[in-house]
PDB file of C-alpha atoms and ligand atoms in Angstrom:
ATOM      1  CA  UNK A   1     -26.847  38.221   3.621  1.00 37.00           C
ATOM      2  CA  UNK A   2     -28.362  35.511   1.498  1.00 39.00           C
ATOM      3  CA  UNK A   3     -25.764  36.323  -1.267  1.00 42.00           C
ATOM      4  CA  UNK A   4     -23.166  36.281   1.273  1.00 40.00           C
ATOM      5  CA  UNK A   5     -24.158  32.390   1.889  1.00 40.00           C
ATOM      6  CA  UNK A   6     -24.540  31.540  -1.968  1.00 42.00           C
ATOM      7  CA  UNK A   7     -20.643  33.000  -2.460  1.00 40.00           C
ATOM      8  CA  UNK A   8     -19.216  30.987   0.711  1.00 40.00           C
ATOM      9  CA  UNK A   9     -20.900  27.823  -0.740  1.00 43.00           C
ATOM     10  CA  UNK A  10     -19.300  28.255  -4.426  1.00 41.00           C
ATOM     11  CA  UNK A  11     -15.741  29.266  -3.166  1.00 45.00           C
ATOM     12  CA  UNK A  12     -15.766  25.930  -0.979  1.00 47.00           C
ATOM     13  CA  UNK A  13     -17.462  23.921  -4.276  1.00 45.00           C
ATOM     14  CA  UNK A  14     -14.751  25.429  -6.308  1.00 46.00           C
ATOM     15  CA  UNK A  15     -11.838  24.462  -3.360  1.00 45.00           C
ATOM     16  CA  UNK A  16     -13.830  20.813  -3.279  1.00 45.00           C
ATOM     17  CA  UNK A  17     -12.993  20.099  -7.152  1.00 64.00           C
ATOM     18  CA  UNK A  18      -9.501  21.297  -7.175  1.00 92.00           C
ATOM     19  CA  UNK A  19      -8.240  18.272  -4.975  1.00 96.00           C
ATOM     20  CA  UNK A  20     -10.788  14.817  -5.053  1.00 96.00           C
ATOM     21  CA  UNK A  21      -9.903  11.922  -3.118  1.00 97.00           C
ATOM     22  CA  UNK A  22     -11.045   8.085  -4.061  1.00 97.00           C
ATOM     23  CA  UNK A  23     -12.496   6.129  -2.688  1.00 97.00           C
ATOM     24  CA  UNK A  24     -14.159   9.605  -1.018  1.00 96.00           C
ATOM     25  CA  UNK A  25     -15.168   7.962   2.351  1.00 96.00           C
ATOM     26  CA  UNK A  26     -11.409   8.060   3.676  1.00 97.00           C
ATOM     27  CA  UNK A  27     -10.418   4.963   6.319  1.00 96.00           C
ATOM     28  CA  UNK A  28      -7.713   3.823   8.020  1.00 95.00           C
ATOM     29  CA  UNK A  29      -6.441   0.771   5.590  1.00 96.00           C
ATOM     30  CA  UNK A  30      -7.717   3.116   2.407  1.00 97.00           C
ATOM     31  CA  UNK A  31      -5.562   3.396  -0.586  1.00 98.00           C
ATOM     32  CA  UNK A  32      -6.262   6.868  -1.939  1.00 98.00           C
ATOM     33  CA  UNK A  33      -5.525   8.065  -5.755  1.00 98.00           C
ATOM     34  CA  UNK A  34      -5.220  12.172  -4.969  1.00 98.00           C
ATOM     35  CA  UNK A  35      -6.235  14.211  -8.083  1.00 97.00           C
ATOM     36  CA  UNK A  36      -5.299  17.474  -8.159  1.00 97.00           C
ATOM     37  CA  UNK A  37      -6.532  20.084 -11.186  1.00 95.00           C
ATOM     38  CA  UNK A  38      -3.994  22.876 -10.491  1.00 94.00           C
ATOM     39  CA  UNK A  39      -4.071  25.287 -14.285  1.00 92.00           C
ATOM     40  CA  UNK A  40      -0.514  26.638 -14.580  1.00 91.00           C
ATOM     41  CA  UNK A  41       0.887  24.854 -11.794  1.00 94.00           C
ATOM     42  CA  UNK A  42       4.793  23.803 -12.806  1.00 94.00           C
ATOM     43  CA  UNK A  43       4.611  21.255  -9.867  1.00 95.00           C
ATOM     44  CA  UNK A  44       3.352  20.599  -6.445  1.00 97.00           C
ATOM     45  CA  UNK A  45       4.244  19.733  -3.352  1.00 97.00           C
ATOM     46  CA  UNK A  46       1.943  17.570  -0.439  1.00 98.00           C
ATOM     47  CA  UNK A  47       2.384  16.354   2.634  1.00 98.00           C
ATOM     48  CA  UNK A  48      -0.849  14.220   4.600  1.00 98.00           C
ATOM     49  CA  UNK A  49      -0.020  12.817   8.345  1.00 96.00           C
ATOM     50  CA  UNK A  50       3.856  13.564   7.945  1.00 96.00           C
ATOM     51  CA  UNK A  51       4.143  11.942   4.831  1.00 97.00           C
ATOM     52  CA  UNK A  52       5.413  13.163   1.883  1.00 97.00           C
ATOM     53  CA  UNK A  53       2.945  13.489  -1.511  1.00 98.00           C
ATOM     54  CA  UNK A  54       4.646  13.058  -4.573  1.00 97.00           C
ATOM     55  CA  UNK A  55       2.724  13.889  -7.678  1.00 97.00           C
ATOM     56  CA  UNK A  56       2.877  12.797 -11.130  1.00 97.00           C
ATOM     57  CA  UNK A  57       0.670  14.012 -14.036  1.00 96.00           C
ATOM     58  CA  UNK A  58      -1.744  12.005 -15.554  1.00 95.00           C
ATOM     59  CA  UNK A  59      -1.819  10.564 -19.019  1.00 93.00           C
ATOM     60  CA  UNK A  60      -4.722  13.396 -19.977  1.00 86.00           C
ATOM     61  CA  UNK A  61      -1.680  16.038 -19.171  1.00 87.00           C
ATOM     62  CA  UNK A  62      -4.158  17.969 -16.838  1.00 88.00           C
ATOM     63  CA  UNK A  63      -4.695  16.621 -13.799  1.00 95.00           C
ATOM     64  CA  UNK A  64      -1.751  15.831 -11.384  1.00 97.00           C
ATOM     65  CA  UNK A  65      -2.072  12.700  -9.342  1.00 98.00           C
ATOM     66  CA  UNK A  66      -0.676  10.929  -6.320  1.00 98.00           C
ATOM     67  CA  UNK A  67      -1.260   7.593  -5.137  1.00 98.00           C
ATOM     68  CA  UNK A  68      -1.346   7.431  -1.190  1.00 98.00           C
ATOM     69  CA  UNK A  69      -2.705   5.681   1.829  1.00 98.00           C
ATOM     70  CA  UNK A  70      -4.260   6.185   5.322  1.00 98.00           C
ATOM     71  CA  UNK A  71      -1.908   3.252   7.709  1.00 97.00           C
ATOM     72  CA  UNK A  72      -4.271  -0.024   8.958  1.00 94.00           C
ATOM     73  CA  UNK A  73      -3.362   1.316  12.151  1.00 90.00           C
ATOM     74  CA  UNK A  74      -4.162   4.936  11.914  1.00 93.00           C
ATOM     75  CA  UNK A  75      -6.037   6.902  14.571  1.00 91.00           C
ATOM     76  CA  UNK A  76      -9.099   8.429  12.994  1.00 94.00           C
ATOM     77  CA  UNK A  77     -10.278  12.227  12.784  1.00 97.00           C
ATOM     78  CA  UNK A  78      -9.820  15.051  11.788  1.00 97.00           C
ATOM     79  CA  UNK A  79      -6.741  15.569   8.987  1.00 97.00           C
ATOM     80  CA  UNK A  80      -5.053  18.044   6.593  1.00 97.00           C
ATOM     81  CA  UNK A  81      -3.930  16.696   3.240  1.00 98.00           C
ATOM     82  CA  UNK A  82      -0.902  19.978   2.300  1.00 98.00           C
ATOM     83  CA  UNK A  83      -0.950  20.404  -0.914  1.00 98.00           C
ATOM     84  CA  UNK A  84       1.335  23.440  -2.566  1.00 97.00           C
ATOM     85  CA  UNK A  85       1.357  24.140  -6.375  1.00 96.00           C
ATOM     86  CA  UNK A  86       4.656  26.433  -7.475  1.00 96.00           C
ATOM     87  CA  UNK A  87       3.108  28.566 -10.256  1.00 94.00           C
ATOM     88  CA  UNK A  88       4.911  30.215 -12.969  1.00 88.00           C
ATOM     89  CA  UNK A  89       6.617  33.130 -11.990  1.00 87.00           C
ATOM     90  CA  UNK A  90       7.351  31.723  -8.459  1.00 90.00           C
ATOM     91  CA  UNK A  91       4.055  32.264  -6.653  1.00 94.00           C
ATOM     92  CA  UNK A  92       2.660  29.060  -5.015  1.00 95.00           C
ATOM     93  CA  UNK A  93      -1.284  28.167  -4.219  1.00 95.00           C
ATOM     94  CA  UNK A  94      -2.436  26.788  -1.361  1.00 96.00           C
ATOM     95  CA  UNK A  95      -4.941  23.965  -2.086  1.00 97.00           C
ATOM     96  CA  UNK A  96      -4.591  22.164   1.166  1.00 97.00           C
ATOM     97  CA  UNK A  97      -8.194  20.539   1.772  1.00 95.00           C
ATOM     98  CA  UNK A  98      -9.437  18.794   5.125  1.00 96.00           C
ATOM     99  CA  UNK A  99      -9.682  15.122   5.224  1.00 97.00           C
ATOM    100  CA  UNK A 100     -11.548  13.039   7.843  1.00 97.00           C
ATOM    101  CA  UNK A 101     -10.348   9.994   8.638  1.00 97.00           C
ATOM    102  CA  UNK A 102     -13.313   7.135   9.719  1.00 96.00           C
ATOM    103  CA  UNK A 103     -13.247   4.255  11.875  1.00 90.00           C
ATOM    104  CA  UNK A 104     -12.822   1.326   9.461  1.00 90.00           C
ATOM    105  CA  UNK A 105     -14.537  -1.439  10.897  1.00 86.00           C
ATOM    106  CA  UNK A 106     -12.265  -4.403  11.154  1.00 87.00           C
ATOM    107  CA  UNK A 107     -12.558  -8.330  12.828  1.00 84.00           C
ATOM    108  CA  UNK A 108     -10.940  -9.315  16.185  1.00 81.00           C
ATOM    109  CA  UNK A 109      -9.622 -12.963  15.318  1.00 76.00           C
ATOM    110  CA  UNK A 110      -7.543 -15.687  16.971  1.00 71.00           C
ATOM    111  CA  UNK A 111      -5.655 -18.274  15.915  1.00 65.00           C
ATOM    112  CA  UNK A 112      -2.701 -20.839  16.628  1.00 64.00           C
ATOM    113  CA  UNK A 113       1.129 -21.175  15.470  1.00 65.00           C
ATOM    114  CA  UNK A 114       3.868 -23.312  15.776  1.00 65.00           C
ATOM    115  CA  UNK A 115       5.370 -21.619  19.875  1.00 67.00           C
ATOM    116  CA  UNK A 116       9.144 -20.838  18.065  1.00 66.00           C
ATOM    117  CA  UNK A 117       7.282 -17.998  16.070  1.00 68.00           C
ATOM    118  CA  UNK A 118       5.691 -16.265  19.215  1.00 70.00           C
ATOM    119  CA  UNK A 119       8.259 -16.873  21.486  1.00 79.00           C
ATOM    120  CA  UNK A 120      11.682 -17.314  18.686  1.00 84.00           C
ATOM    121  CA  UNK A 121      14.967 -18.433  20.730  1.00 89.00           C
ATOM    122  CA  UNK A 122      18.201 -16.312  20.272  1.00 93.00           C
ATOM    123  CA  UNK A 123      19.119 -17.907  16.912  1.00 93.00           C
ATOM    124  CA  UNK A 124      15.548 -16.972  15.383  1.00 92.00           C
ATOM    125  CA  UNK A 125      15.850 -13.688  17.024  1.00 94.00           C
ATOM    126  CA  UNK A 126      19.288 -13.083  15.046  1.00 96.00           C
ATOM    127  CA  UNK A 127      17.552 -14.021  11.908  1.00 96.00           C
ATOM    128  CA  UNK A 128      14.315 -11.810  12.531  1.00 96.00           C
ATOM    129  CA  UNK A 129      16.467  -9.081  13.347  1.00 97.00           C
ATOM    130  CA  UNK A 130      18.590  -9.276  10.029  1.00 97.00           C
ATOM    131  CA  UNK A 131      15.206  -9.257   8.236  1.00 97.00           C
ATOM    132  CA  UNK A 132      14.257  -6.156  10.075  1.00 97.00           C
ATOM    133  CA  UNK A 133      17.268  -4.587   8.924  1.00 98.00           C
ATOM    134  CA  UNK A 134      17.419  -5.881   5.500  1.00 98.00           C
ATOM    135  CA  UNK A 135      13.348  -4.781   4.747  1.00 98.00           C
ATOM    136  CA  UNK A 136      14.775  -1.348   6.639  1.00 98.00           C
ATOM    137  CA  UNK A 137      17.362  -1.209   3.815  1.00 98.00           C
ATOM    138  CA  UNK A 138      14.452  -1.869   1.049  1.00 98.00           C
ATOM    139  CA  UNK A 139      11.839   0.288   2.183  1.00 98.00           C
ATOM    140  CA  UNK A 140      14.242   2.965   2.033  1.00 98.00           C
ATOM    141  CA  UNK A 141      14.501   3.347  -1.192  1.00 97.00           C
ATOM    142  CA  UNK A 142      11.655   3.940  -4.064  1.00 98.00           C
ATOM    143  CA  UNK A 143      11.717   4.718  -7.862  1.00 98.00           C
ATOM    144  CA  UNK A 144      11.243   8.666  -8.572  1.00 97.00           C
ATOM    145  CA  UNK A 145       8.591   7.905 -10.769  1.00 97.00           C
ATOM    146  CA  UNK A 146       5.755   5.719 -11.069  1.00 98.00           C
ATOM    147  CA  UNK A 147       6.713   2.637 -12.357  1.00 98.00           C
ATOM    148  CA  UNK A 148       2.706   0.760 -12.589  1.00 98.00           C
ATOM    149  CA  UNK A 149       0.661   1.860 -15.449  1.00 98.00           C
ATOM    150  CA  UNK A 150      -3.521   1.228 -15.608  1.00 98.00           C
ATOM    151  CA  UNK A 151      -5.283  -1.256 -12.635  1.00 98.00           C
ATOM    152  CA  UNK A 152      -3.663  -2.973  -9.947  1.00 98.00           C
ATOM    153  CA  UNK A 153      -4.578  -7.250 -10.464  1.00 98.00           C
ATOM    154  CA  UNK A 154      -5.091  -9.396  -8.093  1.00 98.00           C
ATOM    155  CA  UNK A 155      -2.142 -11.529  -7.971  1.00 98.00           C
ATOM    156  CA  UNK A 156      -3.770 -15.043  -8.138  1.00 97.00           C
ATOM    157  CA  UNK A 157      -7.046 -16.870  -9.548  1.00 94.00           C
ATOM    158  CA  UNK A 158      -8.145 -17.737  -5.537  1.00 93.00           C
ATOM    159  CA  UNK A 159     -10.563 -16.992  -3.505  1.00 92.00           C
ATOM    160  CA  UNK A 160      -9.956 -13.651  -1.453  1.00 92.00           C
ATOM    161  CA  UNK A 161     -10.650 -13.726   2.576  1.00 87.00           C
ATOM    162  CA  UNK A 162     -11.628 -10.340   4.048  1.00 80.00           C
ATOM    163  CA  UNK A 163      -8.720 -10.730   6.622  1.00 85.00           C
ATOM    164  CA  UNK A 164      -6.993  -7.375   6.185  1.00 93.00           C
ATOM    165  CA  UNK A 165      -7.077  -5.230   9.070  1.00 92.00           C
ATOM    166  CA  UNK A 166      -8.044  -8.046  11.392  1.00 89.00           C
ATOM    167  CA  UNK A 167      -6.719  -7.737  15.178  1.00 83.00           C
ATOM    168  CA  UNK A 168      -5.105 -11.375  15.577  1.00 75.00           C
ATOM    169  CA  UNK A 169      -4.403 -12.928  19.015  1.00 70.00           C
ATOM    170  CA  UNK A 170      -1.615 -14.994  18.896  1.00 69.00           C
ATOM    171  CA  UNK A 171      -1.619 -18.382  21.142  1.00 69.00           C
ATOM    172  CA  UNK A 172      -3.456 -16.026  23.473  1.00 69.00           C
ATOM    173  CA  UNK A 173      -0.245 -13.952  24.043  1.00 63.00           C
ATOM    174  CA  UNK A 174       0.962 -11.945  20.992  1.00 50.00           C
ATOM    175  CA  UNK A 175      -1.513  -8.924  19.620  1.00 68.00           C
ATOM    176  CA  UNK A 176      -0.956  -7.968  15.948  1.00 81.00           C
ATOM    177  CA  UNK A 177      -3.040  -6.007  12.791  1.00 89.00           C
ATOM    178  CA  UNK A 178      -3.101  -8.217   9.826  1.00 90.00           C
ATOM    179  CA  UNK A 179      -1.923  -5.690   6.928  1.00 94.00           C
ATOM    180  CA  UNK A 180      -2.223  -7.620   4.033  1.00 95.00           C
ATOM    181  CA  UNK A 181      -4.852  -9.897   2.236  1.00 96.00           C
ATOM    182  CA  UNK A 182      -4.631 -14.001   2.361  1.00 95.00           C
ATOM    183  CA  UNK A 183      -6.047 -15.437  -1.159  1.00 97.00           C
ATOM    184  CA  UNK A 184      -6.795 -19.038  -0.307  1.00 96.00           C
ATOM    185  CA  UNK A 185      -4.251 -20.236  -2.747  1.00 97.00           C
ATOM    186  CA  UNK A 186      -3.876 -24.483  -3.238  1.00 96.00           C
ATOM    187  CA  UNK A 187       0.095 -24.972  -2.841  1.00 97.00           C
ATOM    188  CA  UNK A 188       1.598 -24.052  -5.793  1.00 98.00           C
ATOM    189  CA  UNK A 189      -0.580 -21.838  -7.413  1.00 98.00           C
ATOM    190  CA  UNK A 190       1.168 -19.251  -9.923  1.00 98.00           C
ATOM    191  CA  UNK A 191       1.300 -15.858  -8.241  1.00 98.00           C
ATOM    192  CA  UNK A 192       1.475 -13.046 -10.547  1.00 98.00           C
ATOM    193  CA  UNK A 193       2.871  -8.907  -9.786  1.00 98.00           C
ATOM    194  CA  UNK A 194      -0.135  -6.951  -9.639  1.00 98.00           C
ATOM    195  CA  UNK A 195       1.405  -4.052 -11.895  1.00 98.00           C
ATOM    196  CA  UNK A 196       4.752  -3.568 -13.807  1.00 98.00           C
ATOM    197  CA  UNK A 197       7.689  -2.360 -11.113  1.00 98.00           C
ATOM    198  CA  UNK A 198      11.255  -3.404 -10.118  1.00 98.00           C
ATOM    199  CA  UNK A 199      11.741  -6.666  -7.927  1.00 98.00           C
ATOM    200  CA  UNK A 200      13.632  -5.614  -4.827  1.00 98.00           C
ATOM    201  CA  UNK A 201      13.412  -8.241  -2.709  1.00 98.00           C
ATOM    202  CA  UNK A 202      13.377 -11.977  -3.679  1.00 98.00           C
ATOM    203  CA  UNK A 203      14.472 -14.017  -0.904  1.00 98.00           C
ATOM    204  CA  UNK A 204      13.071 -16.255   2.408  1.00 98.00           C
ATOM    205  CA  UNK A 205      12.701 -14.718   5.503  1.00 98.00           C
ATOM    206  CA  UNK A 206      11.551 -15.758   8.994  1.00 96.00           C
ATOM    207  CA  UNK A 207       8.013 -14.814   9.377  1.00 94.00           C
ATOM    208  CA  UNK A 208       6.805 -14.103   5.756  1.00 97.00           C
ATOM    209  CA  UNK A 209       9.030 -17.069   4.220  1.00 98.00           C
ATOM    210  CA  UNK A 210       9.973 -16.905   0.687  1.00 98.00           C
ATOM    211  CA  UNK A 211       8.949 -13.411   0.006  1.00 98.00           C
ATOM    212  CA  UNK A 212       9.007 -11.000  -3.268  1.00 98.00           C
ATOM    213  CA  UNK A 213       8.644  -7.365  -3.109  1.00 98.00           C
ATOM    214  CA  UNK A 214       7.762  -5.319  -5.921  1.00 98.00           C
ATOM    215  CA  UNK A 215       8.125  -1.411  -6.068  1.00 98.00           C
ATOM    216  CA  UNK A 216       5.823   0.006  -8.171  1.00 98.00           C
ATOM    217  CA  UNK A 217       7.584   3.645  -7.520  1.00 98.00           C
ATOM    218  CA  UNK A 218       6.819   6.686  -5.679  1.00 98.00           C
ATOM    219  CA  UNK A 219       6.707   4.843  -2.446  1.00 98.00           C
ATOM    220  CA  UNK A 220       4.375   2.176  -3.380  1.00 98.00           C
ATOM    221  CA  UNK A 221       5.276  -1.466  -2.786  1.00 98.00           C
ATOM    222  CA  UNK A 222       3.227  -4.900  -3.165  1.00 98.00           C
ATOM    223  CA  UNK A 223       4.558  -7.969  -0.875  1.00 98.00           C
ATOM    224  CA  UNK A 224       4.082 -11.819  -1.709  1.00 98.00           C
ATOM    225  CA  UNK A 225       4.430 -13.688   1.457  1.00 98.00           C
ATOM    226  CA  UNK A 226       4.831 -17.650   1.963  1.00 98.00           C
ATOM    227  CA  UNK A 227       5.708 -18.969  -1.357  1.00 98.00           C
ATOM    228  CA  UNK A 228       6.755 -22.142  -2.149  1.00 98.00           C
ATOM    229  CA  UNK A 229       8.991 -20.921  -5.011  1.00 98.00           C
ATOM    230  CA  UNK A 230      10.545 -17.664  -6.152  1.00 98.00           C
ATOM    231  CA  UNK A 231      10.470 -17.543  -9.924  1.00 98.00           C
ATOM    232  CA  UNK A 232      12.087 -13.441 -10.014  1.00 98.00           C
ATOM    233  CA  UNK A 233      15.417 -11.972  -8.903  1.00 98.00           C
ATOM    234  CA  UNK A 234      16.256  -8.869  -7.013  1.00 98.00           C
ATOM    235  CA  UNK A 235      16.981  -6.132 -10.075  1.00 98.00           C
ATOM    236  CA  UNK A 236      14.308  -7.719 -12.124  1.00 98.00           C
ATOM    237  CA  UNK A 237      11.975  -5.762 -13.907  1.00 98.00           C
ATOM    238  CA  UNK A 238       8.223  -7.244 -14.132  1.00 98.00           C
ATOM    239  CA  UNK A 239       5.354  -5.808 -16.050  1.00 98.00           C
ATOM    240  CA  UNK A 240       1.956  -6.470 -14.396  1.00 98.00           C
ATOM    241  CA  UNK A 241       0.685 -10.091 -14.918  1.00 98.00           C
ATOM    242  CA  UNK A 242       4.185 -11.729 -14.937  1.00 98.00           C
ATOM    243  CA  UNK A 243       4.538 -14.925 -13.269  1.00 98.00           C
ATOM    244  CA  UNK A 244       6.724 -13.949  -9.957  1.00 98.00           C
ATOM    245  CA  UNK A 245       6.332 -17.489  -8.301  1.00 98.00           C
ATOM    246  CA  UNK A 246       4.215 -20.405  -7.158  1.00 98.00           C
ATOM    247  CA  UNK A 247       2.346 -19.856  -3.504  1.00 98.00           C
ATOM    248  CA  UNK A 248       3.117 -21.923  -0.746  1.00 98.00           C
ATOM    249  CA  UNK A 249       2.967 -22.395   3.029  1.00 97.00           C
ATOM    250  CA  UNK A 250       6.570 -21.357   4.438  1.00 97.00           C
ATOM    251  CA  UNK A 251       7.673 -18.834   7.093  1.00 95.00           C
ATOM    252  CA  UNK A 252       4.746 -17.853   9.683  1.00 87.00           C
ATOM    253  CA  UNK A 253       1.451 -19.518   8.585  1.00 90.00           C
ATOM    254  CA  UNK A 254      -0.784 -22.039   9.414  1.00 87.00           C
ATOM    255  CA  UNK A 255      -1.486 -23.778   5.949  1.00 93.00           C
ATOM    256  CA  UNK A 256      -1.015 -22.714   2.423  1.00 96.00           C
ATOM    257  CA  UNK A 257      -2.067 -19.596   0.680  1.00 96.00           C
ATOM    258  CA  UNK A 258      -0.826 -16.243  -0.314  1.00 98.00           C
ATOM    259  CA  UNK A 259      -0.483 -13.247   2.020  1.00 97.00           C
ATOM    260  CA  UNK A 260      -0.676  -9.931  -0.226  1.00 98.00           C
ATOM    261  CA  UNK A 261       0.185  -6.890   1.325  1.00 98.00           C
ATOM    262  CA  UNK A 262       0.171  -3.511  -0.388  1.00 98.00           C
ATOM    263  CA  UNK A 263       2.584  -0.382   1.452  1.00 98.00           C
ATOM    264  CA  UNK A 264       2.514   3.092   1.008  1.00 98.00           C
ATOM    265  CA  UNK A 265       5.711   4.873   2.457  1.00 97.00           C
ATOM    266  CA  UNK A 266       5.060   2.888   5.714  1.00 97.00           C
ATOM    267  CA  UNK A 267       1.745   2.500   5.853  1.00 98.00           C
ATOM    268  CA  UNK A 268      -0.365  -0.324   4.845  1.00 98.00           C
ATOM    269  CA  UNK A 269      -3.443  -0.414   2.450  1.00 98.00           C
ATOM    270  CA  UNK A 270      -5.983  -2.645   2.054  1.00 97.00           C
ATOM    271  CA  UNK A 271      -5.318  -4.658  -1.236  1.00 97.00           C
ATOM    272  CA  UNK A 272      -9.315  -5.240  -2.438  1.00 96.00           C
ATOM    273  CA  UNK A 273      -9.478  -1.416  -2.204  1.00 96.00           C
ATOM    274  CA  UNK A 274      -6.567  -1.310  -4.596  1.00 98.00           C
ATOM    275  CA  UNK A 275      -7.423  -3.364  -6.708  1.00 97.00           C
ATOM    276  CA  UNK A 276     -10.725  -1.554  -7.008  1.00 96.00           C
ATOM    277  CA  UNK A 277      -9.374   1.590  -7.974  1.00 97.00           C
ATOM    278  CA  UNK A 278      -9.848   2.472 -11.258  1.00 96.00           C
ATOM    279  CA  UNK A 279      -6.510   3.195 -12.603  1.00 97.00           C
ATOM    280  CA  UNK A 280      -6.818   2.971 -16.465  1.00 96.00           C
ATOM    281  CA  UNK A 281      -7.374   6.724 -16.804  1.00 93.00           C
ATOM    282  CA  UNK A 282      -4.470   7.960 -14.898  1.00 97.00           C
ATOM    283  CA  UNK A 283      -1.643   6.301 -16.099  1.00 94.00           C
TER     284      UNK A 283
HETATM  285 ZN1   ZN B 301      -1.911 -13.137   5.919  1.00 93.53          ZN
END
């Protein structure tokens, strides 16, 4: 019976290794790099709360990797990250693994804005409604590879709030979760992209003014929000450090800095865990 227990534990120790999540306390707002040792595996397939995994191998050649994302907003619990490697010869392994999601613990916070962006008349709600459509029309698209290579960089020298994930009460009225980070940029302070990608946005809208979007590929975008000038165009490709524009204080805000949002598919990440992850390894 004893040696009954000792085999269950090293069949689940052996399951544990094949698929390694990190950071390895999972929360809604987490960025998560999904490593996957698979021997023989020709590719593999994934799906984790109806999105889809798309792997890439890393620079060692063993390991197969995908860069993913539990949504600021996600309910927490129990959850199944798929995974499916296609073997030579046309056999496929199941190497799904359970996942639990935690309660992150984010702020409740309140604070004041001009009335025309909680309550925007019909012009404003023309405009806001191209935007949707327009951001609909970028998000929809993603390179089929990864595009970023080594660490995500913090896209300014400022100081970082801890904002993201913060519940924000509008004038009292309008309830939102803040998905992105706010660096307390000084007006016109160079903003960099965080990793190499393609520009595919570069324009103002209503709420997040003069705005640049970056994919990075695979479903992974960064967003620079409020800038006082655009220095990229859409098409453009950037490599990680290039200057993409100065920060500013347009669209929705309340003074000047630099909203910095990271998305997964449609979920958003926290940005400091990003930019924690160590990244040099994989790619
Ligand atoms: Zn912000």
């Amino acid at each position: 019976m004893a040696w009954a227990v000792v085999a269950g534990c090293g069949v689940s120790a052996a399951r544990a290794q094949a698929v390694t999540l990190t950071p390895a306390v999972v929360e809604a707002g987490s960025p998560e790099l999904i490593r996957v040792e698979a021997p023989g595996a020709t590719g593999l397939d994934g799906e984790w709360m109806g999105k889809e995994l798309v792997f890439f191998r890393g620079k060692d050649g063993r390991a197969w990797y995908a860069l993913a994302g539990v949504d600021v907003g996600s309910s927490t619990g129990p959850s199944t990250v798929e995974i499916h490697a296609r073997m030579a010869g046309g056999a496929t392994k199941d190497l799904s693994r359970a996942v639990e999601i935690e309660p992150a613990h984010y702020r409740t916070g309140t604070l004041s804005v001009e009335p025309k962006f909680v309550e925007p008349g019909p012009d404003e709600l023309k405009v806001i409604w191209a935007d949707e459509a327009l951001k609909a029309q970028v998000f929809a698209h993603t390179a089929t590879e990864p595009l970023w290579t080594g660490d995500f960089r913090a896209p300014v020298r400022a100081a970082a709030t801890d904002s993201f994930g913060t519940r924000r009460v509008f004038n009292g009225e309008l309830a939102s979760i803040h998905k992105g980070m706010d660096f307390r940029a000084a007006m016109g302070t160079p903003v960099h992209a965080a990793n190499s990608g393609v520009v595919v946005l570069a324009r103002k809208l209503y709420y997040e003014g003069n705005c640049v979007i970056i994919d990075h590929g695979l479903g992974l975008w960064t967003l620079s929000m409020h800038l006082s000038r655009i220095d990229v165009h859409e098409g453009e490709h950037v490599t990680g450090g290039q200057l993409i524009g100065l920060s500013g204080a347009t669209g929705r805000v309340t003074g000047p800095h630099l909203h910095w949002a990271v998305r997964w598919e449609s979920a958003y990440l926290d940005p400091a865990k990003l930019l924690r992850l160590n990244l040099d390894a994989v790619r």
